[in-house]
């Protein structure tokens, strides 16, 4: 470990503040460090390993495809991406899918589609995208511009122009921003993840959807973190009773392999045409085979289990000593401790539980299939660390 730390420090760009632990293997929601010590994984690689580590069904799907065709250009047809796109559309009512490799890229695809849609429909000055204050949409220069948190922007000016931010849950402010700036689209996270696990208010989301429809402004939902069963519905927007025009997703979709997707609804299904967008790795057959295994298992029973485990976790955490509040939905949970969140996460790690932070919250994004006893064991450790 100390040698690895030295190599990492010397050769890896200094963009990550790592915890002092090297993880080497795992199974399901348990993960092991180099000394064989066991941890309960309550972060699942930031909501990526949707069915845990080295899940047997996912592994069989991935390795089966790996031995057949690990990559092929999008110049040719391949089966896993076509089948995955069909399943995504059948489960959401969306019409078409573009595959890429990450959340930021999915948002880039959504933004490009919005710009083209509005330019064609309303004219070239309808290019602005309205996003919410405290949002997070990625790390590229365009998705940083979309991100409504100034501290991400400071060192990287100039960012892509054409983004304005409005306060979350203030429908009048979003409407004004959209109309004054000739907006092409409004892009939201239904639960702000990096911003501190903060769900939007339901009447704000439904009001926004009605406004967007009336004005022919695209409603785009960033489901990179909230998607793929995380909130107890397949996509978080389904908790709010709205139908977006564009949905971006990534993280949990690939079950641990890099895969992003932009889903287009009726308005935008034909917006991007041949040559308008592309990706060398997008729709990679191995990633898509894994995603097919993940998505086909996010059914009503699994979602009911997510909701049940969520209720158990919320009940155990709410009002516990040292816990100020608990937020989120499904297995996307934010705990506001009295102590600094980073101190709680450190104490949890020392006691064998890996958690994340999001601003002043301890953030939990465990595997969707985490067994109840393991989940509750972790929650007890977290409660102990908060007290
Ligand atoms: C993680 C995240 C992104 C960025 O995803 P990457 O795969 O890291 O590019 C974008 N939006 C939201 C809401 C996210 O949580």
Coordinates of C-alpha atoms and ligand atoms in Angstrom, one line a residue:
X1 CA 0.0 0.0 0.0
X2 CA 2.7 2.5 0.9
X3 CA 4.5 1.7 -2.4
X4 CA 1.3 2.1 -4.4
X5 CA 0.6 5.4 -2.7
X6 CA 4.1 6.6 -3.7
X7 CA 3.6 5.6 -7.3
X8 CA 0.1 7.0 -7.5
X9 CA 1.3 10.3 -6.0
X10 CA 4.2 10.5 -8.5
X11 CA 2.3 9.5 -11.7
X12 CA -1.4 10.2 -11.3
X13 CA -2.6 13.7 -11.9
X14 CA -3.5 15.3 -8.6
X15 CA -7.2 15.6 -9.2
X16 CA -8.4 13.2 -6.5
X17 CA -8.1 13.4 -2.8
X18 CA -8.0 9.6 -2.1
X19 CA -8.9 7.8 1.1
X20 CA -5.9 5.8 2.4
X21 CA -7.2 2.4 1.3
X22 CA -6.4 0.2 -1.7
X23 CA -9.4 -1.9 -2.9
X24 CA -8.6 -5.1 -4.7
X25 CA -11.7 -7.2 -5.0
X26 CA -15.3 -7.6 -3.9
X27 CA -18.5 -9.5 -4.2
X28 CA -22.0 -7.8 -4.2
X29 CA -22.0 -5.1 -1.5
X30 CA -18.8 -6.3 0.2
X31 CA -15.3 -5.1 -0.9
X32 CA -11.8 -6.0 0.3
X33 CA -8.6 -4.0 0.7
X34 CA -5.1 -5.3 0.1
X35 CA -4.8 -6.6 3.6
X36 CA -8.1 -8.6 3.2
X37 CA -10.1 -6.3 5.4
X38 CA -13.8 -6.3 4.5
X39 CA -15.9 -3.2 4.0
X40 CA -19.6 -2.7 3.2
X41 CA -19.8 -0.6 0.0
X42 CA -22.4 2.1 0.5
X43 CA -21.2 4.2 -2.5
X44 CA -21.1 1.6 -5.3
X45 CA -18.4 3.6 -7.1
X46 CA -20.7 6.7 -7.1
X47 CA -23.9 4.8 -8.0
X48 CA -22.3 2.8 -10.8
X49 CA -22.2 -0.9 -9.7
X50 CA -26.0 -1.1 -9.7
X51 CA -26.0 -4.8 -8.8
X52 CA -22.8 -4.8 -6.8
X53 CA -19.3 -5.9 -7.5
X54 CA -18.7 -8.9 -9.8
X55 CA -22.4 -9.7 -10.0
X56 CA -22.7 -13.2 -11.6
X57 CA -25.4 -12.4 -14.2
X58 CA -23.7 -9.1 -15.2
X59 CA -20.4 -10.9 -15.4
X60 CA -21.7 -13.7 -17.6
X61 CA -23.3 -11.1 -20.0
X62 CA -20.1 -9.1 -20.1
X63 CA -17.6 -12.0 -20.5
X64 CA -19.9 -13.7 -23.0
X65 CA -19.8 -10.6 -25.2
X66 CA -16.1 -10.0 -24.6
X67 CA -15.3 -13.4 -26.2
X68 CA -17.4 -12.6 -29.3
X69 CA -16.8 -9.0 -30.2
X70 CA -15.3 -6.5 -27.8
X71 CA -15.7 -3.4 -30.1
X72 CA -16.9 -2.5 -33.5
X73 CA -17.3 0.8 -35.2
X74 CA -20.7 2.5 -35.3
X75 CA -20.3 2.1 -39.1
X76 CA -21.8 -1.4 -38.6
X77 CA -24.8 -2.9 -36.8
X78 CA -24.1 -4.8 -33.6
X79 CA -26.8 -6.5 -31.5
X80 CA -26.3 -5.4 -27.8
X81 CA -26.7 -1.7 -28.5
X82 CA -29.8 -2.2 -30.7
X83 CA -31.4 -4.4 -28.0
X84 CA -30.5 -2.1 -25.2
X85 CA -32.0 0.9 -27.1
X86 CA -35.2 -1.0 -27.7
X87 CA -35.5 -2.0 -24.0
X88 CA -34.8 1.6 -22.8
X89 CA -37.5 2.9 -25.1
X90 CA -40.0 0.2 -24.1
X91 CA -39.5 1.0 -20.5
X92 CA -39.6 4.8 -20.8
X93 CA -41.8 5.7 -23.8
X94 CA -38.9 7.5 -25.3
X95 CA -38.3 7.1 -29.0
X96 CA -34.6 6.9 -29.8
X97 CA -31.3 6.5 -28.0
X98 CA -27.8 7.8 -28.6
X99 CA -25.0 6.0 -26.8
X100 CA -21.9 7.5 -25.4
X101 CA -19.5 6.8 -22.6
X102 CA -20.2 9.0 -19.6
X103 CA -22.6 11.3 -17.9
X104 CA -21.0 14.5 -19.1
X105 CA -21.1 13.2 -22.7
X106 CA -24.7 12.3 -22.4
X107 CA -25.5 15.8 -21.3
X108 CA -23.4 17.2 -24.2
X109 CA -25.5 15.1 -26.6
X110 CA -28.7 16.4 -25.0
X111 CA -27.5 20.0 -25.2
X112 CA -26.5 19.6 -28.9
X113 CA -29.9 18.2 -29.7
X114 CA -31.7 21.1 -27.9
X115 CA -29.6 23.7 -29.8
X116 CA -30.4 22.1 -33.1
X117 CA -34.1 21.6 -32.3
X118 CA -34.6 25.2 -31.2
X119 CA -32.5 26.6 -34.1
X120 CA -34.6 24.8 -36.6
X121 CA -37.9 25.5 -35.0
X122 CA -37.6 29.0 -33.7
X123 CA -34.4 30.5 -35.1
X124 CA -30.7 30.7 -34.4
X125 CA -31.0 33.0 -31.4
X126 CA -32.9 30.4 -29.4
X127 CA -29.8 28.6 -28.0
X128 CA -29.9 29.2 -24.2
X129 CA -30.2 26.3 -21.8
X130 CA -31.6 27.1 -18.4
X131 CA -30.3 25.0 -15.5
X132 CA -30.8 25.3 -11.8
X133 CA -28.6 26.8 -9.1
X134 CA -26.7 24.1 -7.2
X135 CA -26.9 21.7 -10.0
X136 CA -24.2 19.4 -11.3
X137 CA -24.0 18.3 -15.0
X138 CA -20.4 17.2 -15.5
X139 CA -16.8 18.4 -16.0
X140 CA -16.4 19.2 -19.7
X141 CA -16.3 22.9 -20.5
X142 CA -19.9 22.8 -21.7
X143 CA -21.4 20.7 -18.9
X144 CA -19.4 22.9 -16.4
X145 CA -21.2 25.9 -17.9
X146 CA -24.5 24.0 -17.3
X147 CA -23.5 23.2 -13.7
X148 CA -25.0 25.9 -11.4
X149 CA -22.2 26.1 -8.9
X150 CA -19.7 28.9 -9.3
X151 CA -16.8 27.2 -7.6
X152 CA -16.5 24.7 -10.4
X153 CA -16.2 27.5 -12.9
X154 CA -13.6 29.8 -11.5
X155 CA -10.4 28.5 -13.0
X156 CA -11.7 27.5 -16.4
X157 CA -13.0 30.6 -18.1
X158 CA -14.2 31.1 -20.7
X159 CA -16.8 28.3 -20.5
X160 CA -19.3 27.5 -23.4
X161 CA -21.7 30.5 -23.6
X162 CA -25.5 30.1 -23.6
X163 CA -26.2 28.9 -20.1
X164 CA -28.2 30.7 -17.4
X165 CA -29.0 29.4 -13.9
X166 CA -32.2 30.0 -12.0
X167 CA -33.1 29.0 -8.4
X168 CA -34.5 25.6 -7.9
X169 CA -38.2 25.3 -6.9
X170 CA -38.8 28.9 -8.0
X171 CA -41.1 28.4 -11.0
X172 CA -41.5 32.1 -11.8
X173 CA -37.8 32.7 -11.8
X174 CA -37.2 29.7 -14.2
X175 CA -40.0 31.0 -16.5
X176 CA -38.6 34.5 -16.6
X177 CA -35.0 33.2 -17.2
X178 CA -36.3 31.0 -20.0
X179 CA -38.4 33.6 -21.7
X180 CA -36.0 36.5 -21.4
X181 CA -33.1 34.4 -22.7
X182 CA -35.0 32.7 -25.6
X183 CA -34.4 29.3 -24.0
X184 CA -34.0 26.2 -26.1
X185 CA -34.4 23.9 -23.1
X186 CA -34.5 23.6 -19.4
X187 CA -32.2 21.0 -17.9
X188 CA -32.8 19.6 -14.4
X189 CA -31.8 16.9 -12.0
X190 CA -35.0 15.7 -10.2
X191 CA -32.8 15.1 -7.1
X192 CA -29.6 17.3 -7.0
X193 CA -27.0 14.7 -6.3
X194 CA -23.6 16.4 -6.0
X195 CA -25.5 19.4 -4.7
X196 CA -26.4 17.6 -1.5
X197 CA -29.1 15.0 -2.3
X198 CA -31.9 17.5 -2.6
X199 CA -35.1 16.5 -4.3
X200 CA -37.0 19.1 -6.3
X201 CA -40.5 19.9 -5.1
X202 CA -43.1 18.0 -7.1
X203 CA -45.3 21.0 -7.9
X204 CA -42.2 22.8 -9.3
X205 CA -41.4 19.9 -11.6
X206 CA -45.0 19.5 -12.8
X207 CA -45.4 23.3 -13.3
X208 CA -42.1 23.4 -15.2
X209 CA -43.2 20.5 -17.4
X210 CA -46.5 22.4 -18.3
X211 CA -44.6 25.6 -19.0
X212 CA -42.0 23.9 -21.2
X213 CA -44.8 22.2 -23.1
X214 CA -46.8 25.4 -23.6
X215 CA -43.7 27.3 -24.8
X216 CA -42.2 24.5 -26.8
X217 CA -39.1 24.6 -24.7
X218 CA -37.5 21.2 -24.2
X219 CA -37.7 19.7 -20.7
X220 CA -34.4 17.7 -20.3
X221 CA -33.8 15.6 -17.3
X222 CA -30.3 14.7 -16.2
X223 CA -30.7 11.1 -14.8
X224 CA -27.0 10.3 -14.7
X225 CA -27.1 9.7 -10.9
X226 CA -30.8 9.3 -10.3
X227 CA -31.5 6.9 -13.1
X228 CA -31.6 3.2 -13.5
X229 CA -33.6 2.3 -10.4
X230 CA -31.7 4.4 -8.0
X231 CA -34.8 6.3 -6.6
X232 CA -37.2 3.4 -6.5
X233 CA -38.5 4.1 -10.0
X234 CA -36.6 3.3 -13.2
X235 CA -36.0 7.0 -13.8
X236 CA -36.4 9.7 -11.1
X237 CA -38.8 11.8 -13.3
X238 CA -41.3 8.9 -13.0
X239 CA -41.7 9.9 -9.3
X240 CA -42.9 13.3 -10.5
X241 CA -45.5 12.3 -13.1
X242 CA -43.8 14.2 -16.0
X243 CA -42.6 13.0 -19.4
X244 CA -39.4 14.7 -20.4
X245 CA -38.4 15.5 -24.0
X246 CA -34.8 14.4 -23.5
X247 CA -33.3 12.2 -20.8
X248 CA -29.6 11.7 -20.2
X249 CA -28.2 8.9 -18.1
X250 CA -25.0 7.0 -17.4
X251 CA -23.5 5.8 -14.0
X252 CA -25.6 2.8 -13.0
X253 CA -26.6 1.9 -16.6
X254 CA -23.5 0.0 -17.4
X255 CA -23.3 -1.8 -14.1
X256 CA -19.6 -0.9 -13.8
X257 CA -18.5 -0.3 -17.4
X258 CA -18.5 3.1 -19.0
X259 CA -21.8 3.8 -20.8
X260 CA -23.9 6.9 -21.2
X261 CA -27.2 7.3 -23.1
X262 CA -29.3 10.2 -24.3
X263 CA -32.9 9.3 -24.8
X264 CA -35.0 11.4 -27.2
X265 CA -38.8 11.7 -27.0
X266 CA -41.3 12.5 -29.8
X267 CA -40.2 16.1 -30.3
X268 CA -36.5 15.3 -30.7
X269 CA -36.4 11.8 -32.1
X270 CA -35.4 13.0 -35.6
X271 CA -33.5 16.1 -34.5
X272 CA -30.0 14.6 -34.7
X273 CA -29.3 13.2 -38.2
X274 CA -26.5 11.4 -39.9
X275 CA -23.2 13.1 -39.1
X276 CA -24.6 15.5 -36.5
X277 CA -23.1 13.6 -33.6
X278 CA -21.1 10.5 -32.9
X279 CA -18.8 8.5 -30.6
X280 CA -16.0 6.0 -31.3
X281 CA -16.7 3.9 -28.2
X282 CA -20.4 4.8 -27.8
X283 CA -22.7 1.7 -27.8
X284 CA -19.7 -0.6 -27.2
X285 CA -21.0 -4.1 -27.3
X286 CA -19.5 -5.3 -24.0
X287 CA -20.8 -2.3 -22.1
X288 CA -24.3 -2.7 -23.8
X289 CA -24.4 -6.4 -23.0
X290 CA -23.7 -5.6 -19.4
X291 CA -26.3 -2.8 -19.4
X292 CA -28.9 -5.2 -20.9
X293 CA -28.4 -7.5 -18.0
X294 CA -28.8 -4.6 -15.5
X295 CA -31.8 -2.9 -17.2
X296 CA -33.7 -6.1 -17.7
X297 CA -33.5 -6.9 -14.0
X298 CA -34.7 -3.4 -12.9
X299 CA -38.4 -4.7 -12.8
X300 CA -41.3 -3.9 -10.5
X301 CA -40.1 -6.4 -7.9
X302 CA -36.6 -4.9 -7.7
X303 CA -38.0 -1.4 -7.5
X304 CA -40.4 -2.4 -4.7
X305 CA -37.4 -3.8 -2.9
X306 CA -35.5 -0.6 -3.4
X307 CA -38.4 1.3 -1.9
X308 CA -38.7 -1.1 1.1
X309 CA -35.0 -0.9 1.9
X310 CA -35.2 2.9 1.5
X311 CA -38.0 3.1 4.1
X312 CA -36.0 0.9 6.5
X313 CA -32.9 3.1 6.1
X314 CA -34.9 6.3 6.5
X315 CA -36.8 5.0 9.6
X316 CA -33.5 4.0 11.2
X317 CA -31.7 7.3 10.4
X318 CA -34.4 9.9 11.0
X319 CA -34.1 11.4 14.5
X320 CA -31.1 9.3 15.4
X321 CA -28.6 11.1 17.7
X322 CA -26.3 13.4 15.7
X323 CA -28.5 13.2 12.6
X324 CA -30.0 16.6 11.7
X325 CA -32.0 15.5 8.7
X326 CA -32.3 12.8 6.1
X327 CA -33.1 13.5 2.4
X328 CA -33.4 11.7 -0.9
X329 CA -35.4 9.0 -2.5
X330 CA -35.0 5.2 -2.8
X331 CA -31.4 4.2 -2.3
X332 CA -30.1 7.8 -2.9
X333 CA -29.9 9.1 0.6
X334 CA -28.3 12.2 2.1
X335 CA -27.7 12.4 5.8
X336 CA -27.0 15.8 7.4
X337 CA -24.9 15.0 10.5
X338 CA -24.3 17.5 13.3
X339 CA -20.5 16.7 12.9
X340 CA -18.7 17.5 9.6
X341 CA -19.7 14.9 7.0
X342 CA -16.1 14.1 6.2
X343 CA -15.5 13.2 9.8
X344 CA -18.4 10.8 9.7
X345 CA -17.2 9.2 6.5
X346 CA -13.8 8.8 8.0
X347 CA -15.2 7.1 11.1
X348 CA -17.4 4.9 9.0
X349 CA -14.4 3.7 7.0
X350 CA -12.4 2.9 10.1
X351 CA -15.4 0.8 11.1
X352 CA -15.7 -1.0 7.8
X353 CA -18.3 1.0 5.9
X354 CA -17.5 3.1 2.7
X355 CA -19.7 6.1 2.3
X356 CA -19.7 9.2 0.1
X357 CA -20.2 12.9 0.8
X358 CA -22.2 15.5 -1.1
X359 CA -21.6 19.0 0.2
X360 CA -22.5 18.9 3.9
X361 CA -24.2 15.5 3.6
X362 CA -23.1 11.9 4.0
X363 CA -24.3 10.4 0.8
X364 CA -25.3 6.8 0.4
X365 CA -25.7 5.1 -3.0
X366 CA -25.5 1.4 -2.2
X367 CA -26.1 -1.4 -4.8
X368 CA -29.8 -1.7 -5.6
X369 CA -29.7 -5.4 -4.6
X370 CA -27.8 -4.8 -1.3
X371 CA -29.2 -7.5 1.2
X372 CA -31.3 -6.0 4.0
X373 CA -29.1 -7.3 6.8
X374 CA -26.0 -5.8 5.2
X375 CA -27.7 -2.5 4.6
X376 CA -28.9 -2.3 8.2
X377 CA -25.5 -3.3 9.6
X378 CA -24.0 -0.4 7.6
X379 CA -26.7 2.0 8.8
X380 CA -25.9 1.1 12.4
X381 CA -22.2 1.9 11.8
X382 CA -23.2 5.2 10.2
X383 CA -25.5 6.0 13.1
X384 CA -22.7 5.3 15.5
X385 CA -20.4 7.6 13.6
X386 CA -23.0 10.4 13.6
X387 CA -23.7 10.2 17.3
Ligands
LIG1 C1 -21.9 12.1 -12.2 C2 -22.8 13.1 -12.9 C3 -22.5 13.6 -14.1 C4 -21.2 13.4 -14.8 O1 -21.0 12.1 -15.1 P1 -19.6 11.6 -15.7 O2 -19.8 10.2 -16.1 O3 -18.6 11.7 -14.5 O4 -19.2 12.5 -16.8 C5 -23.5 14.5 -14.7 N1 -24.7 14.7 -14.1 C6 -25.0 14.2 -12.9 C7 -26.3 14.5 -12.3 C8 -24.1 13.4 -12.2 O5 -24.4 12.9 -11.0

